[in-house]
Amino acid sequence: MATFNLFNYLEPPNAYYDFEKIYTAEQWARKQRWIVDYLNEYTPDVVGFQEVFSIESLKVLMAQQGYTYFAVVDTPEVIDDFIFKRPVVAIASKFEIVDVAAVKHNTELVEMLGLNSNFTFSRKMLRATIRLPHVGNTDCYVVHFKSKRAMIESDESTTSSAKTEPSSSEKNIIDTLKANVAGSWGSTIQCGSEATLLMIEMIARREATQQPMVLMGDFNNDLADGVLSHLLTNTLRFAPAFDVKTYLAKYCLNDAWQLFKTLKMSQFTAHNTQQNAGNADVQQSNAPAAPLLNRSPTHYYGTSSTVLDYILLSCEFDPSYDDSFYEVSDYHTYDRHLINPEYERDDLTTDHAVVSITLTLRS
């Protein structure tokens, strides 16, 4: 499985965001070729996409690569006939998609959380039920949460007092600062609310169907950040310990990276134990070092980097759960175009790394 931010996937002669941003035919061909090259090299069976403008074009491209099933639940907004904004998420699969729906949030919960009654997700979230081998129908969610970009921009006409004189440089800075503080917090509220309302719907869906869950996408935030950390809630205060152990794991999500890391460390420990048992004279100093497992960033901005793209899994993919089917045997961050780009190959790719995982049946 892979999560793939396509970064303005829009077929010419249409434009993204303003009339000048249009790919030439050659640029568009290179962008599509890069996508195909990735698919051929890593061969994911299920791909969740973000930043899709040209839905039909992507559907055709994926069908040509053997992805028989494709789904979206929204369409981008078009202004002035050819300028597109508000891209959508999509999913492509080599396995049968048996049901597709846009996630609907609980309106009563919105009110309880103190949100505006007109609250909506910044981008519609997709749920595709896919018939995966061995586990059967699995609910795969594709998301693109609200970015950290401030929701409010400084506007001298509204932030300045009713003066006829132009604002001073200091006044401009003050107005911009206030807009940035308020706008950034507004984006944080939106992102955290989206994740919360989604998680509630996922839990309710799990309770009703008992189907495995996969959540993938561009989270636009570090998962360890308090804004999104509740997506990995696995403890409950004041609940009986027996009930928590028996039932809670069924409704929780696990970070695929952490599952992969735990598996590799357990395999290393088991191998060392077996080697030591076969050679009682082995010196501890000669034992192989534990594998270095460092998670690669998926997005770079200036001199900073962070992980924004994730795949989360329910307990059916966690070997520590007795009734699990699969384990995360590989986790890969495809970032060559970000850290070692070649112009001819990578100039029209994406500003995100592509994250993919391999699920293997437990032995």
PDB file of C-alpha atoms in Angstrom, residues 49-295:
ATOM      1  CA  PHE A  49      -3.762   9.905  -3.695  1.00  0.00           C
ATOM      2  CA  GLN A  50      -3.929  13.537  -2.651  1.00  0.00           C
ATOM      3  CA  GLU A  51      -3.997  16.743  -4.744  1.00  0.00           C
ATOM      4  CA  VAL A  52      -5.963  15.319  -7.657  1.00  0.00           C
ATOM      5  CA  PHE A  53      -7.474  17.815 -10.082  1.00  0.00           C
ATOM      6  CA  SER A  54      -7.807  15.729 -13.254  1.00  0.00           C
ATOM      7  CA  ILE A  55      -9.823  12.762 -12.026  1.00  0.00           C
ATOM      8  CA  GLU A  56     -10.525  11.067 -15.356  1.00  0.00           C
ATOM      9  CA  SER A  57      -6.911  11.423 -16.474  1.00  0.00           C
ATOM     10  CA  LEU A  58      -5.653   9.712 -13.306  1.00  0.00           C
ATOM     11  CA  LYS A  59      -8.261   6.974 -13.605  1.00  0.00           C
ATOM     12  CA  VAL A  60      -7.128   6.195 -17.158  1.00  0.00           C
ATOM     13  CA  LEU A  61      -3.444   6.314 -16.212  1.00  0.00           C
ATOM     14  CA  MET A  62      -3.977   3.893 -13.330  1.00  0.00           C
ATOM     15  CA  ALA A  63      -6.096   1.536 -15.443  1.00  0.00           C
ATOM     16  CA  GLN A  64      -3.228   1.330 -17.916  1.00  0.00           C
ATOM     17  CA  GLN A  65      -0.983   0.182 -15.052  1.00  0.00           C
ATOM     18  CA  GLY A  66      -3.337  -2.599 -13.998  1.00  0.00           C
ATOM     19  CA  TYR A  67      -5.414  -0.811 -11.360  1.00  0.00           C
ATOM     20  CA  THR A  68      -8.884  -2.005 -12.289  1.00  0.00           C
ATOM     21  CA  TYR A  69     -10.618  -0.175  -9.460  1.00  0.00           C
ATOM     22  CA  PHE A  70     -10.598   3.578  -8.885  1.00  0.00           C
ATOM     23  CA  ALA A  71     -12.728   5.882  -6.763  1.00  0.00           C
ATOM     24  CA  VAL A  72     -13.259   9.495  -5.721  1.00  0.00           C
ATOM     25  CA  VAL A  73     -16.009  11.111  -3.652  1.00  0.00           C
ATOM     26  CA  ASP A  74     -15.642  14.738  -4.672  1.00  0.00           C
ATOM     27  CA  THR A  75     -14.744  17.042  -7.566  1.00  0.00           C
ATOM     28  CA  PRO A  76     -12.386  20.034  -7.543  1.00  0.00           C
ATOM     29  CA  GLU A  77     -13.716  23.555  -7.755  1.00  0.00           C
ATOM     30  CA  VAL A  78     -13.458  25.301 -11.126  1.00  0.00           C
ATOM     31  CA  ILE A  79     -13.462  29.061 -11.582  1.00  0.00           C
ATOM     32  CA  ASP A  80     -13.361  31.019 -14.859  1.00  0.00           C
ATOM     33  CA  ASP A  81     -13.911  27.783 -16.785  1.00  0.00           C
ATOM     34  CA  PHE A  82     -10.314  26.548 -16.652  1.00  0.00           C
ATOM     35  CA  ILE A  83      -8.749  27.567 -13.297  1.00  0.00           C
ATOM     36  CA  PHE A  84      -8.956  24.777 -10.737  1.00  0.00           C
ATOM     37  CA  LYS A  85      -8.671  24.876  -6.961  1.00  0.00           C
ATOM     38  CA  ARG A  86      -9.564  22.577  -4.051  1.00  0.00           C
ATOM     39  CA  PRO A  87      -8.114  19.282  -5.334  1.00  0.00           C
ATOM     40  CA  VAL A  88      -9.553  16.002  -4.097  1.00  0.00           C
ATOM     41  CA  VAL A  89      -8.326  12.651  -2.799  1.00  0.00           C
ATOM     42  CA  ALA A  90      -8.633   9.388  -4.719  1.00  0.00           C
ATOM     43  CA  ILE A  91      -7.840   5.702  -4.394  1.00  0.00           C
ATOM     44  CA  ALA A  92      -6.742   3.090  -6.924  1.00  0.00           C
ATOM     45  CA  SER A  93      -6.652  -0.646  -6.275  1.00  0.00           C
ATOM     46  CA  LYS A  94      -5.815  -3.921  -7.961  1.00  0.00           C
ATOM     47  CA  PHE A  95      -8.241  -5.575  -5.559  1.00  0.00           C
ATOM     48  CA  GLU A  96     -11.996  -5.136  -5.809  1.00  0.00           C
ATOM     49  CA  ILE A  97     -13.511  -2.012  -4.300  1.00  0.00           C
ATOM     50  CA  VAL A  98     -16.932  -3.135  -3.082  1.00  0.00           C
ATOM     51  CA  ASP A  99     -18.156   0.137  -1.563  1.00  0.00           C
ATOM     52  CA  VAL A 100     -17.228   3.828  -1.635  1.00  0.00           C
ATOM     53  CA  ALA A 101     -18.465   6.699   0.515  1.00  0.00           C
ATOM     54  CA  ALA A 102     -17.500  10.153   1.715  1.00  0.00           C
ATOM     55  CA  VAL A 103     -17.033  10.262   5.475  1.00  0.00           C
ATOM     56  CA  LYS A 104     -19.871  12.141   7.157  1.00  0.00           C
ATOM     57  CA  HIS A 105     -19.218  13.782  10.506  1.00  0.00           C
ATOM     58  CA  ASN A 106     -21.555  13.692  13.491  1.00  0.00           C
ATOM     59  CA  THR A 107     -23.417  17.012  13.564  1.00  0.00           C
ATOM     60  CA  GLU A 108     -24.391  16.639  17.234  1.00  0.00           C
ATOM     61  CA  LEU A 109     -20.749  16.097  18.159  1.00  0.00           C
ATOM     62  CA  VAL A 110     -19.786  19.199  16.186  1.00  0.00           C
ATOM     63  CA  GLU A 111     -22.106  21.216  18.404  1.00  0.00           C
ATOM     64  CA  MET A 112     -20.792  19.552  21.569  1.00  0.00           C
ATOM     65  CA  LEU A 113     -17.238  20.473  20.572  1.00  0.00           C
ATOM     66  CA  GLY A 114     -18.227  24.109  20.210  1.00  0.00           C
ATOM     67  CA  LEU A 115     -17.611  24.224  16.480  1.00  0.00           C
ATOM     68  CA  ASN A 116     -19.616  26.250  14.020  1.00  0.00           C
ATOM     69  CA  SER A 117     -22.792  24.429  12.981  1.00  0.00           C
ATOM     70  CA  ASN A 118     -21.671  24.893   9.355  1.00  0.00           C
ATOM     71  CA  PHE A 119     -18.396  23.055   9.996  1.00  0.00           C
ATOM     72  CA  THR A 120     -17.176  20.957   7.066  1.00  0.00           C
ATOM     73  CA  PHE A 121     -14.022  19.020   6.326  1.00  0.00           C
ATOM     74  CA  SER A 122     -11.552  21.159   4.390  1.00  0.00           C
ATOM     75  CA  ARG A 123     -11.394  18.266   1.897  1.00  0.00           C
ATOM     76  CA  LYS A 124     -13.856  15.396   1.701  1.00  0.00           C
ATOM     77  CA  MET A 125     -12.454  12.179   3.155  1.00  0.00           C
ATOM     78  CA  LEU A 126     -12.824   8.971   1.183  1.00  0.00           C
ATOM     79  CA  ARG A 127     -13.695   5.548   2.549  1.00  0.00           C
ATOM     80  CA  ALA A 128     -13.282   2.643   0.147  1.00  0.00           C
ATOM     81  CA  THR A 129     -14.084  -0.881   1.252  1.00  0.00           C
ATOM     82  CA  ILE A 130     -11.582  -3.136  -0.509  1.00  0.00           C
ATOM     83  CA  ARG A 131     -11.644  -6.934  -0.587  1.00  0.00           C
ATOM     84  CA  LEU A 132      -8.085  -7.683   0.497  1.00  0.00           C
ATOM     85  CA  PRO A 133      -6.645 -11.222   0.454  1.00  0.00           C
ATOM     86  CA  HIS A 134      -7.194 -13.258   3.644  1.00  0.00           C
ATOM     87  CA  VAL A 135      -8.765 -10.438   5.724  1.00  0.00           C
ATOM     88  CA  GLY A 136     -11.628  -9.734   3.316  1.00  0.00           C
ATOM     89  CA  ASN A 137     -13.487  -6.432   3.250  1.00  0.00           C
ATOM     90  CA  THR A 138     -11.251  -3.702   4.659  1.00  0.00           C
ATOM     91  CA  ASP A 139     -12.175  -0.053   5.106  1.00  0.00           C
ATOM     92  CA  CYS A 140      -9.433   2.091   3.554  1.00  0.00           C
ATOM     93  CA  TYR A 141      -9.612   5.803   4.341  1.00  0.00           C
ATOM     94  CA  VAL A 142      -7.751   8.436   2.298  1.00  0.00           C
ATOM     95  CA  VAL A 143      -7.367  11.915   3.788  1.00  0.00           C
ATOM     96  CA  HIS A 144      -5.664  15.244   3.242  1.00  0.00           C
ATOM     97  CA  PHE A 145      -6.017  17.148   6.508  1.00  0.00           C
ATOM     98  CA  LYS A 146      -6.031  20.948   6.727  1.00  0.00           C
ATOM     99  CA  SER A 147      -2.541  22.399   6.355  1.00  0.00           C
ATOM    100  CA  LYS A 148      -0.847  24.658   8.911  1.00  0.00           C
ATOM    101  CA  ARG A 149      -1.163  27.585   6.513  1.00  0.00           C
ATOM    102  CA  ALA A 150      -2.893  30.435   8.324  1.00  0.00           C
ATOM    103  CA  MET A 151      -6.597  30.742   7.562  1.00  0.00           C
ATOM    104  CA  ILE A 152      -6.538  34.537   8.007  1.00  0.00           C
ATOM    105  CA  GLU A 153      -4.442  36.960   5.973  1.00  0.00           C
ATOM    106  CA  SER A 154      -3.538  40.471   6.963  1.00  0.00           C
ATOM    107  CA  ASP A 155      -5.720  43.051   5.242  1.00  0.00           C
ATOM    108  CA  GLU A 156      -4.901  46.679   5.812  1.00  0.00           C
ATOM    109  CA  SER A 157      -8.427  47.712   4.945  1.00  0.00           C
ATOM    110  CA  THR A 158      -9.807  45.691   7.861  1.00  0.00           C
ATOM    111  CA  THR A 159      -6.991  45.547  10.396  1.00  0.00           C
ATOM    112  CA  SER A 160      -5.954  49.186  10.321  1.00  0.00           C
ATOM    113  CA  SER A 161      -7.949  51.932  11.960  1.00  0.00           C
ATOM    114  CA  ALA A 162      -9.893  54.350   9.811  1.00  0.00           C
ATOM    115  CA  LYS A 163      -6.892  56.419   8.862  1.00  0.00           C
ATOM    116  CA  THR A 164      -6.405  57.908   5.468  1.00  0.00           C
ATOM    117  CA  GLU A 165      -2.635  57.847   5.837  1.00  0.00           C
ATOM    118  CA  PRO A 166      -0.766  54.691   4.767  1.00  0.00           C
ATOM    119  CA  SER A 167       0.120  52.324   7.614  1.00  0.00           C
ATOM    120  CA  SER A 168       3.637  52.473   8.983  1.00  0.00           C
ATOM    121  CA  SER A 169       6.019  49.545   8.547  1.00  0.00           C
ATOM    122  CA  GLU A 170       5.573  48.669  12.204  1.00  0.00           C
ATOM    123  CA  LYS A 171       1.790  48.727  11.861  1.00  0.00           C
ATOM    124  CA  ASN A 172       1.995  46.376   8.886  1.00  0.00           C
ATOM    125  CA  ILE A 173       4.120  43.979  10.900  1.00  0.00           C
ATOM    126  CA  ILE A 174       1.684  44.125  13.834  1.00  0.00           C
ATOM    127  CA  ASP A 175      -1.299  43.458  11.571  1.00  0.00           C
ATOM    128  CA  THR A 176       0.491  40.576   9.866  1.00  0.00           C
ATOM    129  CA  LEU A 177       1.532  39.119  13.222  1.00  0.00           C
ATOM    130  CA  LYS A 178      -2.027  39.214  14.573  1.00  0.00           C
ATOM    131  CA  ALA A 179      -3.386  37.615  11.416  1.00  0.00           C
ATOM    132  CA  ASN A 180      -0.712  34.925  11.529  1.00  0.00           C
ATOM    133  CA  VAL A 181      -1.329  34.047  15.191  1.00  0.00           C
ATOM    134  CA  ALA A 182      -5.098  33.881  14.766  1.00  0.00           C
ATOM    135  CA  GLY A 183      -4.954  32.208  11.367  1.00  0.00           C
ATOM    136  CA  SER A 184      -2.483  29.535  12.476  1.00  0.00           C
ATOM    137  CA  TRP A 185      -4.622  28.687  15.481  1.00  0.00           C
ATOM    138  CA  GLY A 186      -7.680  28.522  13.233  1.00  0.00           C
ATOM    139  CA  SER A 187      -5.888  26.004  11.007  1.00  0.00           C
ATOM    140  CA  THR A 188      -4.869  23.985  14.062  1.00  0.00           C
ATOM    141  CA  ILE A 189      -8.469  23.869  15.275  1.00  0.00           C
ATOM    142  CA  GLN A 190      -9.649  22.778  11.823  1.00  0.00           C
ATOM    143  CA  CYS A 191      -7.023  20.024  11.476  1.00  0.00           C
ATOM    144  CA  GLY A 192      -7.545  18.656  14.986  1.00  0.00           C
ATOM    145  CA  SER A 193     -11.310  18.736  14.588  1.00  0.00           C
ATOM    146  CA  GLU A 194     -11.120  16.901  11.265  1.00  0.00           C
ATOM    147  CA  ALA A 195      -8.991  14.150  12.782  1.00  0.00           C
ATOM    148  CA  THR A 196     -11.250  13.855  15.826  1.00  0.00           C
ATOM    149  CA  LEU A 197     -14.497  13.660  13.859  1.00  0.00           C
ATOM    150  CA  LEU A 198     -12.946  11.165  11.438  1.00  0.00           C
ATOM    151  CA  MET A 199     -11.738   8.937  14.258  1.00  0.00           C
ATOM    152  CA  ILE A 200     -15.199   8.920  15.832  1.00  0.00           C
ATOM    153  CA  GLU A 201     -16.717   7.812  12.526  1.00  0.00           C
ATOM    154  CA  MET A 202     -14.063   5.132  12.069  1.00  0.00           C
ATOM    155  CA  ILE A 203     -14.771   3.723  15.510  1.00  0.00           C
ATOM    156  CA  ALA A 204     -18.523   3.707  14.836  1.00  0.00           C
ATOM    157  CA  ARG A 205     -17.963   1.991  11.478  1.00  0.00           C
ATOM    158  CA  ARG A 206     -15.690  -0.597  13.094  1.00  0.00           C
ATOM    159  CA  GLU A 207     -18.295  -1.300  15.766  1.00  0.00           C
ATOM    160  CA  ALA A 208     -20.979  -1.834  13.115  1.00  0.00           C
ATOM    161  CA  THR A 209     -18.980  -3.936  10.637  1.00  0.00           C
ATOM    162  CA  GLN A 210     -15.937  -5.340  12.513  1.00  0.00           C
ATOM    163  CA  GLN A 211     -13.959  -4.728   9.313  1.00  0.00           C
ATOM    164  CA  PRO A 212     -10.210  -3.996   9.414  1.00  0.00           C
ATOM    165  CA  MET A 213      -9.179  -0.354   8.986  1.00  0.00           C
ATOM    166  CA  VAL A 214      -6.439   1.448   7.066  1.00  0.00           C
ATOM    167  CA  LEU A 215      -5.973   5.223   7.257  1.00  0.00           C
ATOM    168  CA  MET A 216      -3.541   6.827   4.819  1.00  0.00           C
ATOM    169  CA  GLY A 217      -2.794  10.280   3.534  1.00  0.00           C
ATOM    170  CA  ASP A 218      -1.138  13.648   3.910  1.00  0.00           C
ATOM    171  CA  PHE A 219      -1.753  14.607   7.542  1.00  0.00           C
ATOM    172  CA  ASN A 220      -0.085  18.033   7.133  1.00  0.00           C
ATOM    173  CA  ASN A 221       1.206  17.652  10.680  1.00  0.00           C
ATOM    174  CA  ASP A 222       3.511  15.498  12.764  1.00  0.00           C
ATOM    175  CA  LEU A 223       1.528  12.569  14.132  1.00  0.00           C
ATOM    176  CA  ALA A 224       3.238  12.963  17.511  1.00  0.00           C
ATOM    177  CA  ASP A 225       1.952  16.536  17.731  1.00  0.00           C
ATOM    178  CA  GLY A 226      -0.885  16.984  20.198  1.00  0.00           C
ATOM    179  CA  VAL A 227      -3.193  18.049  17.368  1.00  0.00           C
ATOM    180  CA  LEU A 228      -3.229  14.515  15.901  1.00  0.00           C
ATOM    181  CA  SER A 229      -1.914  12.307  18.692  1.00  0.00           C
ATOM    182  CA  HIS A 230      -5.417  11.095  19.569  1.00  0.00           C
ATOM    183  CA  LEU A 231      -5.436   9.112  16.310  1.00  0.00           C
ATOM    184  CA  LEU A 232      -3.152   6.673  18.154  1.00  0.00           C
ATOM    185  CA  THR A 233      -5.053   6.605  21.463  1.00  0.00           C
ATOM    186  CA  ASN A 234      -4.502   3.176  23.060  1.00  0.00           C
ATOM    187  CA  THR A 235      -5.161   3.807  26.746  1.00  0.00           C
ATOM    188  CA  LEU A 236      -8.276   4.794  28.682  1.00  0.00           C
ATOM    189  CA  ARG A 237      -8.424   6.390  32.094  1.00  0.00           C
ATOM    190  CA  PHE A 238     -10.799   4.947  34.671  1.00  0.00           C
ATOM    191  CA  ALA A 239     -11.749   1.943  32.515  1.00  0.00           C
ATOM    192  CA  PRO A 240     -11.389  -1.601  33.960  1.00  0.00           C
ATOM    193  CA  ALA A 241      -8.008  -3.030  32.957  1.00  0.00           C
ATOM    194  CA  PHE A 242      -9.500  -6.334  31.772  1.00  0.00           C
ATOM    195  CA  ASP A 243     -12.027  -4.620  29.507  1.00  0.00           C
ATOM    196  CA  VAL A 244      -9.371  -2.325  28.068  1.00  0.00           C
ATOM    197  CA  LYS A 245      -7.094  -5.230  27.207  1.00  0.00           C
ATOM    198  CA  THR A 246      -9.939  -7.292  25.767  1.00  0.00           C
ATOM    199  CA  TYR A 247     -11.716  -4.704  23.651  1.00  0.00           C
ATOM    200  CA  LEU A 248      -9.681  -1.534  23.155  1.00  0.00           C
ATOM    201  CA  ALA A 249      -7.149  -2.849  20.632  1.00  0.00           C
ATOM    202  CA  LYS A 250      -9.952  -3.596  18.150  1.00  0.00           C
ATOM    203  CA  TYR A 251     -10.775   0.095  17.871  1.00  0.00           C
ATOM    204  CA  CYS A 252      -7.298   1.603  17.880  1.00  0.00           C
ATOM    205  CA  LEU A 253      -4.920   2.466  15.070  1.00  0.00           C
ATOM    206  CA  ASN A 254      -1.203   1.768  14.867  1.00  0.00           C
ATOM    207  CA  ASP A 255       1.465   3.690  13.010  1.00  0.00           C
ATOM    208  CA  ALA A 256       2.802   1.385  10.281  1.00  0.00           C
ATOM    209  CA  TRP A 257       6.329   2.670  10.903  1.00  0.00           C
ATOM    210  CA  GLN A 258       6.201   1.662  14.560  1.00  0.00           C
ATOM    211  CA  LEU A 259       4.845  -1.789  13.650  1.00  0.00           C
ATOM    212  CA  PHE A 260       7.685  -2.234  11.139  1.00  0.00           C
ATOM    213  CA  LYS A 261      10.290  -1.027  13.629  1.00  0.00           C
ATOM    214  CA  THR A 262       9.005  -3.352  16.368  1.00  0.00           C
ATOM    215  CA  LEU A 263       9.008  -6.312  13.988  1.00  0.00           C
ATOM    216  CA  LYS A 264      12.609  -5.689  12.890  1.00  0.00           C
ATOM    217  CA  MET A 265      13.827  -5.352  16.472  1.00  0.00           C
ATOM    218  CA  SER A 266      12.040  -8.542  17.537  1.00  0.00           C
ATOM    219  CA  GLN A 267      13.523 -10.414  14.565  1.00  0.00           C
ATOM    220  CA  PHE A 268      16.980  -9.129  15.503  1.00  0.00           C
ATOM    221  CA  THR A 269      16.532 -10.222  19.120  1.00  0.00           C
ATOM    222  CA  ALA A 270      15.246 -13.663  18.105  1.00  0.00           C
ATOM    223  CA  HIS A 271      18.165 -14.166  15.707  1.00  0.00           C
ATOM    224  CA  ASN A 272      20.714 -13.206  18.348  1.00  0.00           C
ATOM    225  CA  THR A 273      19.100 -15.491  20.905  1.00  0.00           C
ATOM    226  CA  GLN A 274      19.224 -18.389  18.472  1.00  0.00           C
ATOM    227  CA  GLN A 275      22.843 -17.685  17.554  1.00  0.00           C
ATOM    228  CA  ASN A 276      23.903 -17.453  21.174  1.00  0.00           C
ATOM    229  CA  ALA A 277      22.113 -20.672  22.057  1.00  0.00           C
ATOM    230  CA  GLY A 278      24.061 -22.472  19.361  1.00  0.00           C
ATOM    231  CA  ASN A 279      27.416 -21.105  20.498  1.00  0.00           C
ATOM    232  CA  ALA A 280      27.840 -20.822  24.241  1.00  0.00           C
ATOM    233  CA  ASP A 281      31.329 -19.321  23.817  1.00  0.00           C
ATOM    234  CA  VAL A 282      30.209 -16.318  21.751  1.00  0.00           C
ATOM    235  CA  GLN A 283      31.555 -13.072  23.130  1.00  0.00           C
ATOM    236  CA  GLN A 284      29.018 -10.338  23.765  1.00  0.00           C
ATOM    237  CA  SER A 285      31.339  -7.797  22.164  1.00  0.00           C
ATOM    238  CA  ASN A 286      31.215  -9.754  18.906  1.00  0.00           C
ATOM    239  CA  ALA A 287      27.433  -9.733  18.717  1.00  0.00           C
ATOM    240  CA  PRO A 288      26.028  -7.755  15.753  1.00  0.00           C
ATOM    241  CA  ALA A 289      24.700  -4.298  16.518  1.00  0.00           C
ATOM    242  CA  ALA A 290      20.989  -3.659  16.516  1.00  0.00           C
ATOM    243  CA  PRO A 291      19.697  -2.289  13.185  1.00  0.00           C
ATOM    244  CA  LEU A 292      19.574   1.478  12.897  1.00  0.00           C
ATOM    245  CA  LEU A 293      15.989   2.359  12.080  1.00  0.00           C
ATOM    246  CA  ASN A 294      15.459   6.063  11.503  1.00  0.00           C
ATOM    247  CA  ARG A 295      12.303   7.343   9.913  1.00  0.00           C
TER     248      ARG A 295
END
